[in-house]
PDB file of C-alpha atoms in Angstrom:
ATOM      1  CA  UNK E 473     185.401  14.734 -69.040  1.00  0.00           C
ATOM      2  CA  UNK E 474     184.548  13.294 -65.631  1.00  0.00           C
ATOM      3  CA  UNK E 475     184.660  15.647 -62.647  1.00  0.00           C
ATOM      4  CA  UNK E 476     186.608  12.899 -60.840  1.00  0.00           C
ATOM      5  CA  UNK E 477     189.484  12.853 -63.325  1.00  0.00           C
ATOM      6  CA  UNK E 478     191.783  14.637 -60.821  1.00  0.00           C
ATOM      7  CA  UNK E 479     191.949  11.304 -58.957  1.00  0.00           C
ATOM      8  CA  UNK E 480     193.967   9.880 -61.852  1.00  0.00           C
ATOM      9  CA  UNK E 481     196.547  12.662 -61.517  1.00  0.00           C
ATOM     10  CA  UNK E 482     196.874  11.982 -57.789  1.00  0.00           C
ATOM     11  CA  UNK E 483     197.564   8.292 -58.407  1.00  0.00           C
ATOM     12  CA  UNK E 484     200.078   8.874 -61.194  1.00  0.00           C
ATOM     13  CA  UNK E 485     201.845  11.703 -59.366  1.00  0.00           C
ATOM     14  CA  UNK E 486     202.208   9.974 -55.979  1.00  0.00           C
ATOM     15  CA  UNK E 487     205.637   8.796 -54.828  1.00  0.00           C
ATOM     16  CA  UNK E 488     206.150   5.289 -53.527  1.00  0.00           C
ATOM     17  CA  UNK E 489     206.970   4.902 -49.841  1.00  0.00           C
ATOM     18  CA  UNK E 490     209.459   2.069 -49.220  1.00  0.00           C
ATOM     19  CA  UNK E 491     208.787   1.233 -45.567  1.00  0.00           C
ATOM     20  CA  UNK E 492     207.542  -1.019 -44.164  1.00  0.00           C
ATOM     21  CA  UNK E 493     206.926  -2.258 -47.725  1.00  0.00           C
ATOM     22  CA  UNK E 494     206.377  -0.434 -51.037  1.00  0.00           C
ATOM     23  CA  UNK E 495     203.043   1.397 -50.998  1.00  0.00           C
ATOM     24  CA  UNK E 496     201.339   4.653 -51.797  1.00  0.00           C
ATOM     25  CA  UNK E 497     199.716   6.776 -49.115  1.00  0.00           C
ATOM     26  CA  UNK E 498     197.879   9.803 -50.480  1.00  0.00           C
ATOM     27  CA  UNK E 499     196.352  12.331 -48.087  1.00  0.00           C
ATOM     28  CA  UNK E 500     193.443  14.578 -49.123  1.00  0.00           C
ATOM     29  CA  UNK E 501     192.645  12.080 -51.848  1.00  0.00           C
ATOM     30  CA  UNK E 502     189.178  13.364 -52.661  1.00  0.00           C
ATOM     31  CA  UNK E 503     188.427  17.025 -53.230  1.00  0.00           C
ATOM     32  CA  UNK E 504     186.815  18.889 -50.365  1.00  0.00           C
ATOM     33  CA  UNK E 505     183.551  18.959 -52.310  1.00  0.00           C
ATOM     34  CA  UNK E 506     183.508  15.218 -52.912  1.00  0.00           C
ATOM     35  CA  UNK E 507     184.566  14.362 -49.364  1.00  0.00           C
ATOM     36  CA  UNK E 508     181.806  16.581 -47.954  1.00  0.00           C
ATOM     37  CA  UNK E 509     179.359  14.862 -50.301  1.00  0.00           C
ATOM     38  CA  UNK E 510     180.174  11.509 -48.684  1.00  0.00           C
ATOM     39  CA  UNK E 511     180.371  12.691 -45.090  1.00  0.00           C
ATOM     40  CA  UNK E 512     177.050  14.558 -45.253  1.00  0.00           C
ATOM     41  CA  UNK E 513     175.137  11.752 -46.982  1.00  0.00           C
ATOM     42  CA  UNK E 514     172.805  10.154 -44.415  1.00  0.00           C
ATOM     43  CA  UNK E 515     172.959   6.853 -46.256  1.00  0.00           C
ATOM     44  CA  UNK E 516     176.673   6.707 -45.370  1.00  0.00           C
ATOM     45  CA  UNK E 517     176.729   8.453 -41.989  1.00  0.00           C
ATOM     46  CA  UNK E 518     173.754   8.735 -39.663  1.00  0.00           C
ATOM     47  CA  UNK E 519     172.892   9.525 -36.054  1.00  0.00           C
ATOM     48  CA  UNK E 520     173.926   7.356 -33.112  1.00  0.00           C
ATOM     49  CA  UNK E 521     171.902   4.151 -32.811  1.00  0.00           C
ATOM     50  CA  UNK E 522     170.264   3.060 -29.520  1.00  0.00           C
ATOM     51  CA  UNK E 523     171.476  -0.569 -29.625  1.00  0.00           C
ATOM     52  CA  UNK E 524     173.387  -3.084 -31.735  1.00  0.00           C
ATOM     53  CA  UNK E 525     170.324  -4.722 -33.262  1.00  0.00           C
ATOM     54  CA  UNK E 526     168.901  -1.379 -34.374  1.00  0.00           C
ATOM     55  CA  UNK E 527     172.257  -0.520 -35.933  1.00  0.00           C
ATOM     56  CA  UNK E 528     172.130  -3.647 -38.081  1.00  0.00           C
ATOM     57  CA  UNK E 529     168.512  -2.971 -39.059  1.00  0.00           C
ATOM     58  CA  UNK E 530     169.429   0.607 -39.982  1.00  0.00           C
ATOM     59  CA  UNK E 531     172.287  -0.530 -42.198  1.00  0.00           C
ATOM     60  CA  UNK E 532     170.116  -3.068 -44.009  1.00  0.00           C
ATOM     61  CA  UNK E 533     167.368  -0.471 -44.412  1.00  0.00           C
ATOM     62  CA  UNK E 534     169.836   1.971 -45.966  1.00  0.00           C
ATOM     63  CA  UNK E 535     170.907  -0.436 -48.684  1.00  0.00           C
ATOM     64  CA  UNK E 536     173.827  -2.286 -47.106  1.00  0.00           C
ATOM     65  CA  UNK E 537     174.303  -6.023 -47.503  1.00  0.00           C
ATOM     66  CA  UNK E 538     176.281  -8.382 -45.265  1.00  0.00           C
ATOM     67  CA  UNK E 539     179.454  -9.623 -46.947  1.00  0.00           C
ATOM     68  CA  UNK E 540     181.077 -13.011 -46.635  1.00  0.00           C
ATOM     69  CA  UNK E 541     184.328 -11.279 -45.811  1.00  0.00           C
ATOM     70  CA  UNK E 542     187.573 -12.347 -44.091  1.00  0.00           C
ATOM     71  CA  UNK E 543     187.495 -11.761 -40.342  1.00  0.00           C
ATOM     72  CA  UNK E 544     183.696 -11.722 -40.325  1.00  0.00           C
ATOM     73  CA  UNK E 545     180.606 -13.813 -39.830  1.00  0.00           C
ATOM     74  CA  UNK E 546     177.416 -13.536 -41.876  1.00  0.00           C
ATOM     75  CA  UNK E 547     174.914 -14.456 -39.152  1.00  0.00           C
ATOM     76  CA  UNK E 548     173.699 -11.350 -37.288  1.00  0.00           C
ATOM     77  CA  UNK E 549     172.135 -13.442 -34.501  1.00  0.00           C
ATOM     78  CA  UNK E 550     175.385 -15.260 -33.776  1.00  0.00           C
ATOM     79  CA  UNK E 551     177.289 -11.969 -33.877  1.00  0.00           C
ATOM     80  CA  UNK E 552     174.874 -10.168 -31.540  1.00  0.00           C
ATOM     81  CA  UNK E 553     174.864 -13.060 -29.056  1.00  0.00           C
ATOM     82  CA  UNK E 554     178.645 -13.215 -28.982  1.00  0.00           C
ATOM     83  CA  UNK E 555     178.914  -9.440 -28.711  1.00  0.00           C
ATOM     84  CA  UNK E 556     176.511  -9.394 -25.762  1.00  0.00           C
ATOM     85  CA  UNK E 557     178.361 -12.198 -23.956  1.00  0.00           C
ATOM     86  CA  UNK E 558     181.864 -11.325 -25.161  1.00  0.00           C
ATOM     87  CA  UNK E 559     182.243 -14.951 -26.172  1.00  0.00           C
ATOM     88  CA  UNK E 560     184.398 -15.603 -29.224  1.00  0.00           C
ATOM     89  CA  UNK E 561     185.688 -18.888 -30.640  1.00  0.00           C
ATOM     90  CA  UNK E 562     189.445 -19.362 -31.026  1.00  0.00           C
ATOM     91  CA  UNK E 563     191.296 -20.264 -34.238  1.00  0.00           C
ATOM     92  CA  UNK E 564     188.331 -19.180 -36.372  1.00  0.00           C
ATOM     93  CA  UNK E 565     188.461 -20.815 -39.817  1.00  0.00           C
ATOM     94  CA  UNK E 566     192.025 -21.932 -39.117  1.00  0.00           C
ATOM     95  CA  UNK E 567     193.268 -18.384 -38.529  1.00  0.00           C
ATOM     96  CA  UNK E 568     194.701 -16.865 -35.321  1.00  0.00           C
ATOM     97  CA  UNK E 569     191.961 -14.222 -34.975  1.00  0.00           C
ATOM     98  CA  UNK E 570     190.333 -13.891 -31.557  1.00  0.00           C
ATOM     99  CA  UNK E 571     187.046 -12.249 -32.559  1.00  0.00           C
ATOM    100  CA  UNK E 572     185.031 -11.328 -35.621  1.00  0.00           C
ATOM    101  CA  UNK E 573     182.688  -8.622 -36.794  1.00  0.00           C
ATOM    102  CA  UNK E 574     180.287  -8.108 -39.659  1.00  0.00           C
ATOM    103  CA  UNK E 575     181.141  -6.259 -42.854  1.00  0.00           C
ATOM    104  CA  UNK E 576     178.387  -4.364 -44.656  1.00  0.00           C
ATOM    105  CA  UNK E 577     178.713  -3.209 -48.258  1.00  0.00           C
ATOM    106  CA  UNK E 578     176.558  -0.428 -49.695  1.00  0.00           C
ATOM    107  CA  UNK E 579     174.920  -1.841 -52.825  1.00  0.00           C
ATOM    108  CA  UNK E 580     172.108   0.623 -53.565  1.00  0.00           C
ATOM    109  CA  UNK E 581     173.152   4.276 -53.835  1.00  0.00           C
ATOM    110  CA  UNK E 582     170.420   6.869 -53.337  1.00  0.00           C
ATOM    111  CA  UNK E 583     172.684   9.815 -54.133  1.00  0.00           C
ATOM    112  CA  UNK E 584     173.394   9.884 -57.873  1.00  0.00           C
ATOM    113  CA  UNK E 585     176.676  11.754 -57.383  1.00  0.00           C
ATOM    114  CA  UNK E 586     177.937   9.121 -54.905  1.00  0.00           C
ATOM    115  CA  UNK E 587     176.971   6.433 -57.422  1.00  0.00           C
ATOM    116  CA  UNK E 588     178.931   8.288 -60.114  1.00  0.00           C
ATOM    117  CA  UNK E 589     182.028   8.404 -57.879  1.00  0.00           C
ATOM    118  CA  UNK E 590     181.871   4.661 -57.219  1.00  0.00           C
ATOM    119  CA  UNK E 591     181.271   4.016 -60.924  1.00  0.00           C
ATOM    120  CA  UNK E 592     184.380   6.057 -61.724  1.00  0.00           C
ATOM    121  CA  UNK E 593     186.406   4.032 -59.200  1.00  0.00           C
ATOM    122  CA  UNK E 594     185.179   0.868 -60.920  1.00  0.00           C
ATOM    123  CA  UNK E 595     185.835   2.270 -64.358  1.00  0.00           C
ATOM    124  CA  UNK E 596     188.399   1.889 -67.109  1.00  0.00           C
ATOM    125  CA  UNK E 597     190.341   5.120 -66.518  1.00  0.00           C
ATOM    126  CA  UNK E 598     190.935   4.455 -62.821  1.00  0.00           C
ATOM    127  CA  UNK E 599     191.822   0.803 -63.471  1.00  0.00           C
ATOM    128  CA  UNK E 600     194.361   1.721 -66.155  1.00  0.00           C
ATOM    129  CA  UNK E 601     195.930   4.318 -63.844  1.00  0.00           C
ATOM    130  CA  UNK E 602     196.369   1.692 -61.128  1.00  0.00           C
ATOM    131  CA  UNK E 603     197.806  -0.853 -63.556  1.00  0.00           C
ATOM    132  CA  UNK E 604     200.207   1.726 -64.974  1.00  0.00           C
ATOM    133  CA  UNK E 605     201.385   2.969 -61.592  1.00  0.00           C
ATOM    134  CA  UNK E 606     201.982  -0.507 -60.179  1.00  0.00           C
ATOM    135  CA  UNK E 607     203.173  -2.188 -63.383  1.00  0.00           C
ATOM    136  CA  UNK E 608     200.332  -4.728 -63.422  1.00  0.00           C
ATOM    137  CA  UNK E 609     200.224  -6.459 -66.798  1.00  0.00           C
ATOM    138  CA  UNK E 610     198.124  -9.566 -66.264  1.00  0.00           C
ATOM    139  CA  UNK E 611     194.387  -9.556 -66.892  1.00  0.00           C
ATOM    140  CA  UNK E 612     192.357  -8.571 -63.841  1.00  0.00           C
ATOM    141  CA  UNK E 613     188.999  -7.301 -62.644  1.00  0.00           C
ATOM    142  CA  UNK E 614     188.251  -4.311 -60.411  1.00  0.00           C
ATOM    143  CA  UNK E 615     185.835  -4.005 -57.514  1.00  0.00           C
ATOM    144  CA  UNK E 616     185.347  -0.822 -55.492  1.00  0.00           C
ATOM    145  CA  UNK E 617     182.621  -0.279 -52.884  1.00  0.00           C
ATOM    146  CA  UNK E 618     181.716   1.590 -49.696  1.00  0.00           C
ATOM    147  CA  UNK E 619     182.041  -0.738 -46.709  1.00  0.00           C
ATOM    148  CA  UNK E 620     181.534  -0.626 -42.951  1.00  0.00           C
ATOM    149  CA  UNK E 621     183.199  -2.970 -40.446  1.00  0.00           C
ATOM    150  CA  UNK E 622     181.492  -3.363 -37.073  1.00  0.00           C
ATOM    151  CA  UNK E 623     183.311  -3.783 -33.766  1.00  0.00           C
ATOM    152  CA  UNK E 624     185.314  -6.947 -33.059  1.00  0.00           C
ATOM    153  CA  UNK E 625     186.253  -7.199 -36.739  1.00  0.00           C
ATOM    154  CA  UNK E 626     189.793  -8.533 -36.874  1.00  0.00           C
ATOM    155  CA  UNK E 627     192.267  -9.536 -39.555  1.00  0.00           C
ATOM    156  CA  UNK E 628     195.623 -10.522 -38.110  1.00  0.00           C
ATOM    157  CA  UNK E 629     198.818  -9.652 -40.024  1.00  0.00           C
ATOM    158  CA  UNK E 630     198.728 -11.086 -43.544  1.00  0.00           C
ATOM    159  CA  UNK E 631     200.132 -10.101 -46.959  1.00  0.00           C
ATOM    160  CA  UNK E 632     196.951 -10.831 -48.993  1.00  0.00           C
ATOM    161  CA  UNK E 633     196.233 -13.745 -51.255  1.00  0.00           C
ATOM    162  CA  UNK E 634     198.201 -14.373 -54.444  1.00  0.00           C
ATOM    163  CA  UNK E 635     194.973 -13.813 -56.399  1.00  0.00           C
ATOM    164  CA  UNK E 636     195.038 -10.092 -55.598  1.00  0.00           C
ATOM    165  CA  UNK E 637     196.874  -7.747 -57.916  1.00  0.00           C
ATOM    166  CA  UNK E 638     196.179  -4.620 -55.826  1.00  0.00           C
ATOM    167  CA  UNK E 639     194.534  -3.546 -52.584  1.00  0.00           C
ATOM    168  CA  UNK E 640     193.368  -0.012 -51.787  1.00  0.00           C
ATOM    169  CA  UNK E 641     191.600   1.467 -48.753  1.00  0.00           C
ATOM    170  CA  UNK E 642     190.291   5.039 -48.431  1.00  0.00           C
ATOM    171  CA  UNK E 643     189.163   6.311 -45.018  1.00  0.00           C
ATOM    172  CA  UNK E 644     185.807   8.119 -45.192  1.00  0.00           C
ATOM    173  CA  UNK E 645     184.935   8.049 -41.509  1.00  0.00           C
ATOM    174  CA  UNK E 646     182.260  10.239 -39.943  1.00  0.00           C
ATOM    175  CA  UNK E 647     184.673  12.988 -38.881  1.00  0.00           C
ATOM    176  CA  UNK E 648     188.268  13.573 -37.827  1.00  0.00           C
ATOM    177  CA  UNK E 649     187.574  12.473 -34.230  1.00  0.00           C
ATOM    178  CA  UNK E 650     187.615   8.867 -35.458  1.00  0.00           C
ATOM    179  CA  UNK E 651     191.382   9.198 -35.960  1.00  0.00           C
ATOM    180  CA  UNK E 652     191.852   8.821 -32.181  1.00  0.00           C
ATOM    181  CA  UNK E 653     190.203   5.382 -32.113  1.00  0.00           C
ATOM    182  CA  UNK E 654     192.082   2.196 -32.936  1.00  0.00           C
ATOM    183  CA  UNK E 655     189.993   1.354 -35.989  1.00  0.00           C
ATOM    184  CA  UNK E 656     192.661   1.837 -38.627  1.00  0.00           C
ATOM    185  CA  UNK E 657     194.800  -0.299 -40.903  1.00  0.00           C
ATOM    186  CA  UNK E 658     198.246  -1.243 -39.584  1.00  0.00           C
ATOM    187  CA  UNK E 659     201.219  -1.806 -41.882  1.00  0.00           C
ATOM    188  CA  UNK E 660     203.671  -4.239 -40.302  1.00  0.00           C
ATOM    189  CA  UNK E 661     206.956  -6.126 -40.559  1.00  0.00           C
ATOM    190  CA  UNK E 662     207.975  -9.472 -39.135  1.00  0.00           C
ATOM    191  CA  UNK E 663     210.144  -9.339 -36.061  1.00  0.00           C
ATOM    192  CA  UNK E 664     213.711 -10.373 -36.855  1.00  0.00           C
ATOM    193  CA  UNK E 665     213.282 -13.900 -35.530  1.00  0.00           C
ATOM    194  CA  UNK E 666     210.371 -14.500 -37.919  1.00  0.00           C
ATOM    195  CA  UNK E 667     211.800 -12.909 -41.074  1.00  0.00           C
ATOM    196  CA  UNK E 668     212.370 -16.393 -42.520  1.00  0.00           C
ATOM    197  CA  UNK E 669     208.614 -16.534 -43.223  1.00  0.00           C
ATOM    198  CA  UNK E 670     209.053 -14.077 -46.107  1.00  0.00           C
ATOM    199  CA  UNK E 671     211.297 -16.626 -47.830  1.00  0.00           C
ATOM    200  CA  UNK E 672     208.922 -19.508 -47.092  1.00  0.00           C
ATOM    201  CA  UNK E 673     206.058 -17.578 -48.688  1.00  0.00           C
ATOM    202  CA  UNK E 674     208.188 -16.628 -51.695  1.00  0.00           C
ATOM    203  CA  UNK E 675     209.326 -20.181 -52.340  1.00  0.00           C
ATOM    204  CA  UNK E 676     206.073 -22.069 -51.710  1.00  0.00           C
ATOM    205  CA  UNK E 677     204.171 -22.294 -54.981  1.00  0.00           C
ATOM    206  CA  UNK E 678     201.348 -24.736 -54.214  1.00  0.00           C
ATOM    207  CA  UNK E 679     199.933 -23.011 -51.117  1.00  0.00           C
ATOM    208  CA  UNK E 680     198.705 -19.478 -50.506  1.00  0.00           C
ATOM    209  CA  UNK E 681     200.105 -17.107 -47.914  1.00  0.00           C
ATOM    210  CA  UNK E 682     198.316 -17.136 -44.563  1.00  0.00           C
ATOM    211  CA  UNK E 683     197.380 -14.948 -41.617  1.00  0.00           C
ATOM    212  CA  UNK E 684     199.811 -14.972 -38.682  1.00  0.00           C
ATOM    213  CA  UNK E 685     199.563 -14.010 -34.998  1.00  0.00           C
ATOM    214  CA  UNK E 686     200.067 -10.372 -34.033  1.00  0.00           C
ATOM    215  CA  UNK E 687     203.036 -11.135 -31.787  1.00  0.00           C
ATOM    216  CA  UNK E 688     205.153 -12.263 -34.744  1.00  0.00           C
ATOM    217  CA  UNK E 689     205.088  -8.725 -36.124  1.00  0.00           C
ATOM    218  CA  UNK E 690     205.696  -5.084 -35.312  1.00  0.00           C
ATOM    219  CA  UNK E 691     203.302  -2.380 -36.434  1.00  0.00           C
ATOM    220  CA  UNK E 692     205.310   0.256 -38.284  1.00  0.00           C
ATOM    221  CA  UNK E 693     202.582   2.565 -39.540  1.00  0.00           C
ATOM    222  CA  UNK E 694     198.857   3.179 -39.094  1.00  0.00           C
ATOM    223  CA  UNK E 695     196.651   4.821 -41.737  1.00  0.00           C
ATOM    224  CA  UNK E 696     194.596   7.072 -39.464  1.00  0.00           C
ATOM    225  CA  UNK E 697     193.800  10.270 -41.336  1.00  0.00           C
ATOM    226  CA  UNK E 698     190.418  10.747 -42.888  1.00  0.00           C
ATOM    227  CA  UNK E 699     190.423  11.081 -46.684  1.00  0.00           C
ATOM    228  CA  UNK E 700     193.742   9.199 -46.820  1.00  0.00           C
ATOM    229  CA  UNK E 701     194.152   6.229 -49.132  1.00  0.00           C
ATOM    230  CA  UNK E 702     196.722   3.429 -48.957  1.00  0.00           C
ATOM    231  CA  UNK E 703     197.459   1.310 -52.038  1.00  0.00           C
ATOM    232  CA  UNK E 704     199.815  -1.638 -52.486  1.00  0.00           C
ATOM    233  CA  UNK E 705     200.395  -4.605 -54.762  1.00  0.00           C
ATOM    234  CA  UNK E 706     200.494  -7.741 -52.584  1.00  0.00           C
ATOM    235  CA  UNK E 707     203.765  -9.626 -52.141  1.00  0.00           C
ATOM    236  CA  UNK E 708     205.108 -11.753 -49.314  1.00  0.00           C
ATOM    237  CA  UNK E 709     206.130  -8.510 -47.551  1.00  0.00           C
ATOM    238  CA  UNK E 710     202.839  -6.565 -47.587  1.00  0.00           C
ATOM    239  CA  UNK E 711     201.780  -7.372 -44.034  1.00  0.00           C
ATOM    240  CA  UNK E 712     198.740  -5.425 -42.919  1.00  0.00           C
ATOM    241  CA  UNK E 713     196.116  -5.963 -40.233  1.00  0.00           C
ATOM    242  CA  UNK E 714     193.265  -4.467 -38.240  1.00  0.00           C
ATOM    243  CA  UNK E 715     191.594  -5.229 -34.917  1.00  0.00           C
ATOM    244  CA  UNK E 716     188.490  -3.283 -33.918  1.00  0.00           C
ATOM    245  CA  UNK E 717     187.014  -2.642 -30.494  1.00  0.00           C
ATOM    246  CA  UNK E 718     185.083   0.604 -30.645  1.00  0.00           C
ATOM    247  CA  UNK E 719     181.615   2.150 -30.029  1.00  0.00           C
ATOM    248  CA  UNK E 720     180.045   1.275 -33.381  1.00  0.00           C
ATOM    249  CA  UNK E 721     176.625   2.586 -32.346  1.00  0.00           C
ATOM    250  CA  UNK E 722     178.150   6.094 -32.400  1.00  0.00           C
ATOM    251  CA  UNK E 723     179.939   5.694 -35.732  1.00  0.00           C
ATOM    252  CA  UNK E 724     181.204   2.904 -37.950  1.00  0.00           C
ATOM    253  CA  UNK E 725     184.608   2.301 -39.498  1.00  0.00           C
ATOM    254  CA  UNK E 726     183.809   3.354 -43.068  1.00  0.00           C
ATOM    255  CA  UNK E 727     186.011   2.984 -46.127  1.00  0.00           C
ATOM    256  CA  UNK E 728     185.969   2.937 -49.872  1.00  0.00           C
ATOM    257  CA  UNK E 729     187.480  -0.513 -50.291  1.00  0.00           C
ATOM    258  CA  UNK E 730     188.872  -1.890 -53.529  1.00  0.00           C
ATOM    259  CA  UNK E 731     190.884  -4.597 -55.212  1.00  0.00           C
ATOM    260  CA  UNK E 732     192.236  -5.627 -58.549  1.00  0.00           C
ATOM    261  CA  UNK E 733     191.823  -9.404 -58.745  1.00  0.00           C
ATOM    262  CA  UNK E 734     193.715 -11.552 -61.243  1.00  0.00           C
ATOM    263  CA  UNK E 735     191.303 -13.309 -63.596  1.00  0.00           C
ATOM    264  CA  UNK E 736     193.331 -16.458 -64.194  1.00  0.00           C
ATOM    265  CA  UNK E 737     194.927 -17.228 -60.810  1.00  0.00           C
ATOM    266  CA  UNK E 738     193.233 -20.187 -59.142  1.00  0.00           C
ATOM    267  CA  UNK E 739     192.378 -20.216 -55.457  1.00  0.00           C
ATOM    268  CA  UNK E 740     194.934 -22.194 -53.421  1.00  0.00           C
ATOM    269  CA  UNK E 741     194.620 -23.624 -49.924  1.00  0.00           C
ATOM    270  CA  UNK E 742     196.348 -21.416 -47.370  1.00  0.00           C
ATOM    271  CA  UNK E 743     199.323 -22.568 -45.347  1.00  0.00           C
ATOM    272  CA  UNK E 744     198.732 -23.555 -41.727  1.00  0.00           C
ATOM    273  CA  UNK E 745     200.270 -20.651 -39.822  1.00  0.00           C
ATOM    274  CA  UNK E 746     201.289 -23.000 -37.000  1.00  0.00           C
ATOM    275  CA  UNK E 747     203.848 -24.671 -39.279  1.00  0.00           C
ATOM    276  CA  UNK E 748     205.651 -21.324 -39.574  1.00  0.00           C
ATOM    277  CA  UNK E 749     206.186 -20.828 -35.849  1.00  0.00           C
TER     278      UNK E 749
END
């Protein structure tokens, strides 16, 4: 039996939280031993870097790869130039974000035990537990990985694409001091005057849900604690967002990030958020 099997019990035994939308939030998700394993691994957390370019070189050298990820660019030169000059394009890729970062995903694990944990979180037992807990019956695929988001990374409030069956995010930041920085996932609701957008998203079948400006929403909850995981099955109500501006040379926003993705749901063009205003 896997030493990580206790994770299944935590998922199955957790109680759903109704506000601001149905989700699970589980504190102390990993055992103390397994959390310490991640926090002490110098492939995951390392000393402060002297400059932004060295930080990127260090991440690449430690086995991280740049991801083509929402709210991000994939060109380090463009990112570094914009970071140095604080010069960001507006309406990036048709979204209301005002800046972007780079997301790095760890793809080569040097620590066998860390690799075993990630394998477990990509495995059959964990996937079945998630499907059972959230009542997911349609065929899907799982992807779980360790990721880092550099400063200026932003995803404005959005409920996630219809192709996602489940989203989960586990904070594994360098230490508890990171809780005081605004680098965490917000769970939100539309302000009363914009609640009609829920209905528009529910009733529109030929377009995907979109990102919306921050000022349409109110942040109701922030997932700050280290070793806390949030899990939810996307609907028109699952608004979540993040906007980073922090000293990423000292530490990086680090998570175990995962999704269940429906196998047979085609990609749809997203609505133009401006039509909702």
